[in-house]
mmCIF file of C-alpha atoms in Angstrom:
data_model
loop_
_atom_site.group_PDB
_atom_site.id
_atom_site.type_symbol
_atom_site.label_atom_id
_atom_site.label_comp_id
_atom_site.label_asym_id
_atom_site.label_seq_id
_atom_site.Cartn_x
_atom_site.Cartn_y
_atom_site.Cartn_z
ATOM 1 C CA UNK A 17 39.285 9.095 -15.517
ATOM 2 C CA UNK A 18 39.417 5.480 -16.663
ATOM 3 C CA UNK A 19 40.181 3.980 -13.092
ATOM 4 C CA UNK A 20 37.738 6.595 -11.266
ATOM 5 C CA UNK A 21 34.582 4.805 -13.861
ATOM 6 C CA UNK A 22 36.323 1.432 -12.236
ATOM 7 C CA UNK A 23 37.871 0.084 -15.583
ATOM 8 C CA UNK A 24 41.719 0.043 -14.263
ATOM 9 C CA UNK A 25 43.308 0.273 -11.161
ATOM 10 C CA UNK A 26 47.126 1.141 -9.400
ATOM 11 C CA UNK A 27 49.002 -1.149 -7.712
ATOM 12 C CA UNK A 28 52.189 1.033 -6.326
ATOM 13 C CA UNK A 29 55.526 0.407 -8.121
ATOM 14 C CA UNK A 30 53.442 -2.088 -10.887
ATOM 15 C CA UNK A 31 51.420 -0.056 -13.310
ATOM 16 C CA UNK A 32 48.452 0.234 -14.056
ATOM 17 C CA UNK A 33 46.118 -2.826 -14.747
ATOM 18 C CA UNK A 34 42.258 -3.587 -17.210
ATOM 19 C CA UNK A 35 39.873 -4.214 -14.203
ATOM 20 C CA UNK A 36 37.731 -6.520 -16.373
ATOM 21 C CA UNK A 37 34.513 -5.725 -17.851
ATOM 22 C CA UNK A 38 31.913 -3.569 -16.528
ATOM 23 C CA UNK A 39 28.500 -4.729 -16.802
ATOM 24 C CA UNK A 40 26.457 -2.053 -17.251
ATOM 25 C CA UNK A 41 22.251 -2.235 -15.802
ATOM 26 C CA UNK A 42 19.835 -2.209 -18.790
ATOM 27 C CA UNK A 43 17.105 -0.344 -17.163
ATOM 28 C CA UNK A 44 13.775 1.228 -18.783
ATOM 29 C CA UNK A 45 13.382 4.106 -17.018
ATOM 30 C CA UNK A 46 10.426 5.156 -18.055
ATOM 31 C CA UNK A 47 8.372 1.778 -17.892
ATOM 32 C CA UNK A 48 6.067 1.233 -15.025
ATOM 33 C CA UNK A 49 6.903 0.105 -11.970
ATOM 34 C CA UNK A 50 9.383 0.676 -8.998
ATOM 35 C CA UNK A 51 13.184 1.254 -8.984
ATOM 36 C CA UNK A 52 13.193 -1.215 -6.763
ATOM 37 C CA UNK A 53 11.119 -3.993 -8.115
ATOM 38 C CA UNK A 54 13.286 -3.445 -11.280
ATOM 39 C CA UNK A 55 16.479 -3.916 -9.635
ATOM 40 C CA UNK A 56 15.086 -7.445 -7.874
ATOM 41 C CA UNK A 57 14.117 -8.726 -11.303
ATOM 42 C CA UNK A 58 17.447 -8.050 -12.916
ATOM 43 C CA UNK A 59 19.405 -9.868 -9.647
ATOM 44 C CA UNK A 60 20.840 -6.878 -8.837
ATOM 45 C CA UNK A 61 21.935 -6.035 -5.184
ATOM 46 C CA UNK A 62 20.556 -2.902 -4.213
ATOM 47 C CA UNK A 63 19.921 -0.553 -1.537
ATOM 48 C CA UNK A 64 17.962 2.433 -1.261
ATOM 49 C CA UNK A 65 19.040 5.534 1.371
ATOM 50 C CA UNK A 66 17.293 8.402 2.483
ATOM 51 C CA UNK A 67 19.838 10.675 2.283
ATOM 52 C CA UNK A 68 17.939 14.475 3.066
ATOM 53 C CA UNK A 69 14.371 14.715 3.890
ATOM 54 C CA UNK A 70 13.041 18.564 4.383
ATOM 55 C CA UNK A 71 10.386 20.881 4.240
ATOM 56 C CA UNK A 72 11.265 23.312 1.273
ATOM 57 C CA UNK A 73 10.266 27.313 0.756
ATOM 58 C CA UNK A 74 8.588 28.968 -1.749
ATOM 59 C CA UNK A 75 10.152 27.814 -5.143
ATOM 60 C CA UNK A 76 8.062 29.268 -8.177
ATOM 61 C CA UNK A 77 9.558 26.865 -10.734
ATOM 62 C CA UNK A 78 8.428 23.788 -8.518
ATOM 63 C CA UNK A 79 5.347 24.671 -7.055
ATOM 64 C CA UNK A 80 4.118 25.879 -10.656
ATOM 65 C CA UNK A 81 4.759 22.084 -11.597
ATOM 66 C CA UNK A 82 3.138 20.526 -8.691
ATOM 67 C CA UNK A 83 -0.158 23.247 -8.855
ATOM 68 C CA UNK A 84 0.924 24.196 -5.401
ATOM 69 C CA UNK A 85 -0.128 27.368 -3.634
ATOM 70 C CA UNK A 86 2.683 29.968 -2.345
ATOM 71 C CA UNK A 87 1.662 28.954 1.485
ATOM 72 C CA UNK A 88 1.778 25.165 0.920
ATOM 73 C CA UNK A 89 3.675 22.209 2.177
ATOM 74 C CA UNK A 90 6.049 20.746 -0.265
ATOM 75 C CA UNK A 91 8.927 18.358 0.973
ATOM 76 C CA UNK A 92 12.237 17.312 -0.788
ATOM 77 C CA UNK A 93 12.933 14.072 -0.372
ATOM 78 C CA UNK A 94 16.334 12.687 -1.999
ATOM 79 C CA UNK A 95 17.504 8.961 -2.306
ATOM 80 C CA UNK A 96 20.735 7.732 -2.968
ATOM 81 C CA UNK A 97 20.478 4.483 -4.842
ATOM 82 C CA UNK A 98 23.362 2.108 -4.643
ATOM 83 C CA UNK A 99 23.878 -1.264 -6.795
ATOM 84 C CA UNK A 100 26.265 -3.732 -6.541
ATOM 85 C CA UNK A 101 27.965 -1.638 -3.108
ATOM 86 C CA UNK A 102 28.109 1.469 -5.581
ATOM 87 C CA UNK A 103 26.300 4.854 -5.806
ATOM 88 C CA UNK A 104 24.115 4.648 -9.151
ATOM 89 C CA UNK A 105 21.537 7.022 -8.730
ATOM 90 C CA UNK A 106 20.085 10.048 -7.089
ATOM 91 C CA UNK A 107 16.699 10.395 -7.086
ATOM 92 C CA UNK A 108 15.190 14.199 -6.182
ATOM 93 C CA UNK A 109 11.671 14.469 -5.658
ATOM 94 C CA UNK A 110 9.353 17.180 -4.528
ATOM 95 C CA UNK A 111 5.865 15.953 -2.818
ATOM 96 C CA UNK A 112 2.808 18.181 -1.515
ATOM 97 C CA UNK A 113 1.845 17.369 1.563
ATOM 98 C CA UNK A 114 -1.860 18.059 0.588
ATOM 99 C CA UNK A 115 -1.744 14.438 -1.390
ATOM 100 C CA UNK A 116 0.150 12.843 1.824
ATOM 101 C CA UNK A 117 -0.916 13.435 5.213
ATOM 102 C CA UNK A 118 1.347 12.295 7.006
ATOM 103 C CA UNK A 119 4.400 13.674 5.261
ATOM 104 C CA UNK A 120 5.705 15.416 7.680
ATOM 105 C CA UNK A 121 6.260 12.568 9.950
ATOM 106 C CA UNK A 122 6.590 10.017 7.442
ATOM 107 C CA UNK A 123 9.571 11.905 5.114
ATOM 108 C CA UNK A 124 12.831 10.743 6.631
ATOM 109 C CA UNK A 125 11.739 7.645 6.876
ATOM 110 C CA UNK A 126 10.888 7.323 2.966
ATOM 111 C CA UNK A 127 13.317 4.792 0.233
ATOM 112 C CA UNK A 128 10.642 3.918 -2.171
ATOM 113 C CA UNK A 129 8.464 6.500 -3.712
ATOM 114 C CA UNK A 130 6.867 4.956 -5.570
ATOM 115 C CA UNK A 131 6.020 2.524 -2.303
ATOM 116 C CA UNK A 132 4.620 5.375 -0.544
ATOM 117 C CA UNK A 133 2.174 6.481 -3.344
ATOM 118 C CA UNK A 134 0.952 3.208 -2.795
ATOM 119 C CA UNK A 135 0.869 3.365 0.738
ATOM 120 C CA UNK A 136 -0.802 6.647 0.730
ATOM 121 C CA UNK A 137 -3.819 4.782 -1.511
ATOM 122 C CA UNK A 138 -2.870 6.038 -4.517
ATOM 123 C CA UNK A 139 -3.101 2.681 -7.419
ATOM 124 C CA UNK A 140 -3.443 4.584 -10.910
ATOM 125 C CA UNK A 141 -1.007 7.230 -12.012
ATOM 126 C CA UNK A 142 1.467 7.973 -14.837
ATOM 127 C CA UNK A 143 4.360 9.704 -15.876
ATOM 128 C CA UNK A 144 4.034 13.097 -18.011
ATOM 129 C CA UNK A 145 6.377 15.713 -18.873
ATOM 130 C CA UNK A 146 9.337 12.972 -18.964
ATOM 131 C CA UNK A 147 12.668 14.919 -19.949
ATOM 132 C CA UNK A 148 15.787 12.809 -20.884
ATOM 133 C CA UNK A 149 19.165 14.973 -20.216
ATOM 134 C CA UNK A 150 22.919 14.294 -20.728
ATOM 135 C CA UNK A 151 25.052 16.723 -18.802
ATOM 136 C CA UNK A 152 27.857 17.543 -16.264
ATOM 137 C CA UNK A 153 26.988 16.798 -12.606
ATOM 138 C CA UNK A 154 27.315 19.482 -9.609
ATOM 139 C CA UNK A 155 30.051 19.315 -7.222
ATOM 140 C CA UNK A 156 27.503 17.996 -4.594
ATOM 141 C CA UNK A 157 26.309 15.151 -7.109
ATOM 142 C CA UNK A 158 29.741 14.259 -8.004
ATOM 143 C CA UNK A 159 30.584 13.812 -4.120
ATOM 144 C CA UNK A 160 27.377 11.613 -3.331
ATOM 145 C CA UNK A 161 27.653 9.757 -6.321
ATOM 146 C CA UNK A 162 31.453 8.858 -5.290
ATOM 147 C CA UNK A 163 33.103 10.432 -8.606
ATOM 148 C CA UNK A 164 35.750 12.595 -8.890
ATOM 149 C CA UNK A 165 36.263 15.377 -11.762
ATOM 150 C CA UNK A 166 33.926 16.098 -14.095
ATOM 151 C CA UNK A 167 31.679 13.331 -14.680
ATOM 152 C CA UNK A 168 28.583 13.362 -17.349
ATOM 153 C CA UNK A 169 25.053 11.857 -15.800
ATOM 154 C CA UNK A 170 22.122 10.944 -17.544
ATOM 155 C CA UNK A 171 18.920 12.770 -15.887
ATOM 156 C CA UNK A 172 15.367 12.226 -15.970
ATOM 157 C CA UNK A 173 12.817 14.396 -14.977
ATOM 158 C CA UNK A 174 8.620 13.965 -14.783
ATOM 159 C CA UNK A 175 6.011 14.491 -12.630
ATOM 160 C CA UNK A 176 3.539 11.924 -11.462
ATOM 161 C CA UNK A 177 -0.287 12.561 -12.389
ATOM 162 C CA UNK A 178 -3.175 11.165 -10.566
ATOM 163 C CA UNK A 179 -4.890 9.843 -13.107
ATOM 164 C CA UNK A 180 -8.552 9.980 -11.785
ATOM 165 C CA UNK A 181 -7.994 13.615 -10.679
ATOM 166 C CA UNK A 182 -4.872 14.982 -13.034
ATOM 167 C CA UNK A 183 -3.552 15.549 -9.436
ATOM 168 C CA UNK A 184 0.455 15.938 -9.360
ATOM 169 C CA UNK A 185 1.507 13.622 -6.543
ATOM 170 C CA UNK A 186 5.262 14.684 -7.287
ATOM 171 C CA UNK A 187 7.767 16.404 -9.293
ATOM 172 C CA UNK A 188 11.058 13.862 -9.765
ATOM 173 C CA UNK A 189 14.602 14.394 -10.782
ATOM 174 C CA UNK A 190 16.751 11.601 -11.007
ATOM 175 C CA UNK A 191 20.570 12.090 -12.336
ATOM 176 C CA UNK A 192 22.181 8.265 -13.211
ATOM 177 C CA UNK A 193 25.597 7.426 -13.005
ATOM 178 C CA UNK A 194 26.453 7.239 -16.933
ATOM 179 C CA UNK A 195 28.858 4.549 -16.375
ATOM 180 C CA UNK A 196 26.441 2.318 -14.607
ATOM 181 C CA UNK A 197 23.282 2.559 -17.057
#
């Protein structure tokens, strides 16, 4: 477990060997502001991937959240967020495509959400319903995430709330590395 987090590694017929310290990213996660903006403040290197973009069915549990109607458009949009040339982050989140017309064309394309709430003319919203989590992470989260075995992950999910309207823009899951945060 201790060389899969990074903090030893093999060389073949030597042992095993302390891979120095590990810096971990002291992030407020629930502050305003983007991911993104966050990461270029701390100096960290950082990319952002789009890494499934799709049109999801009828979901009661998430289209109860977002105040969405059984025939609308809601998209899934995940992002694989990498610092320092490692997989930190995934971040899930579920948009109607009543609050963004252009969704549909605009999805795969999408690393920033909280960019494209600005793009789409939306300035003043919030955070509500903010959950903080510690668990195990699926088999599927584990993979994109580049662990191996069972590996505990912080998660956060909220929606985001117009605040002139109360309208929910989206519904947002992130799971973070523990190791890296």
């Amino acid at each position: 477990r201790l060389k899969e987090l990074g903090y030893i590694y093999s060389l073949q017929g030597s042992g095993s060997f302390f891979a120095g310290r590990r810096e971990k990213i002291p992030l407020s996660m629930i502050s305003g502001g983007s991911f993104t903006q966050k990461m270029k403040e701390l100096g960290v290197p950082y990319e952002s991937k789009n890494i499934q973009a799709k049109r999801i069915g009828y979901n009661e549990p998430i289209f109860e959240c977002l105040k969405a109607e059984k025939g609308d458009a809601v998209w899934k949009i995940v992002l694989l967020r990498i610092l320092n040339g490692e997989p930190a982050a995934l971040h899930t989140r579920y948009l109607p495509e009543k609050y963004f017309p252009h969704l549909s064309r605009d999805a795969a394309a999408i690393t920033s959400s909280f960019a494209y709430l600005k793009q789409n003319g939306y300035e003043d919203f919030y955070s509500a319903d903010s959950q903080f989590t510690l668990g195990l992470l699926s088999k599927r989260e584990r993979q994109l995430l580049g662990l191996t075995g069972y590996a505990t992950a912080l998660t956060l999910s909220s929606k985001t709330i117009h605040r002139p309207d109360g309208a929910v823009l989206e519904l947002y899951h992130t799971v973070y590395r523990a190791d890296r945060f």
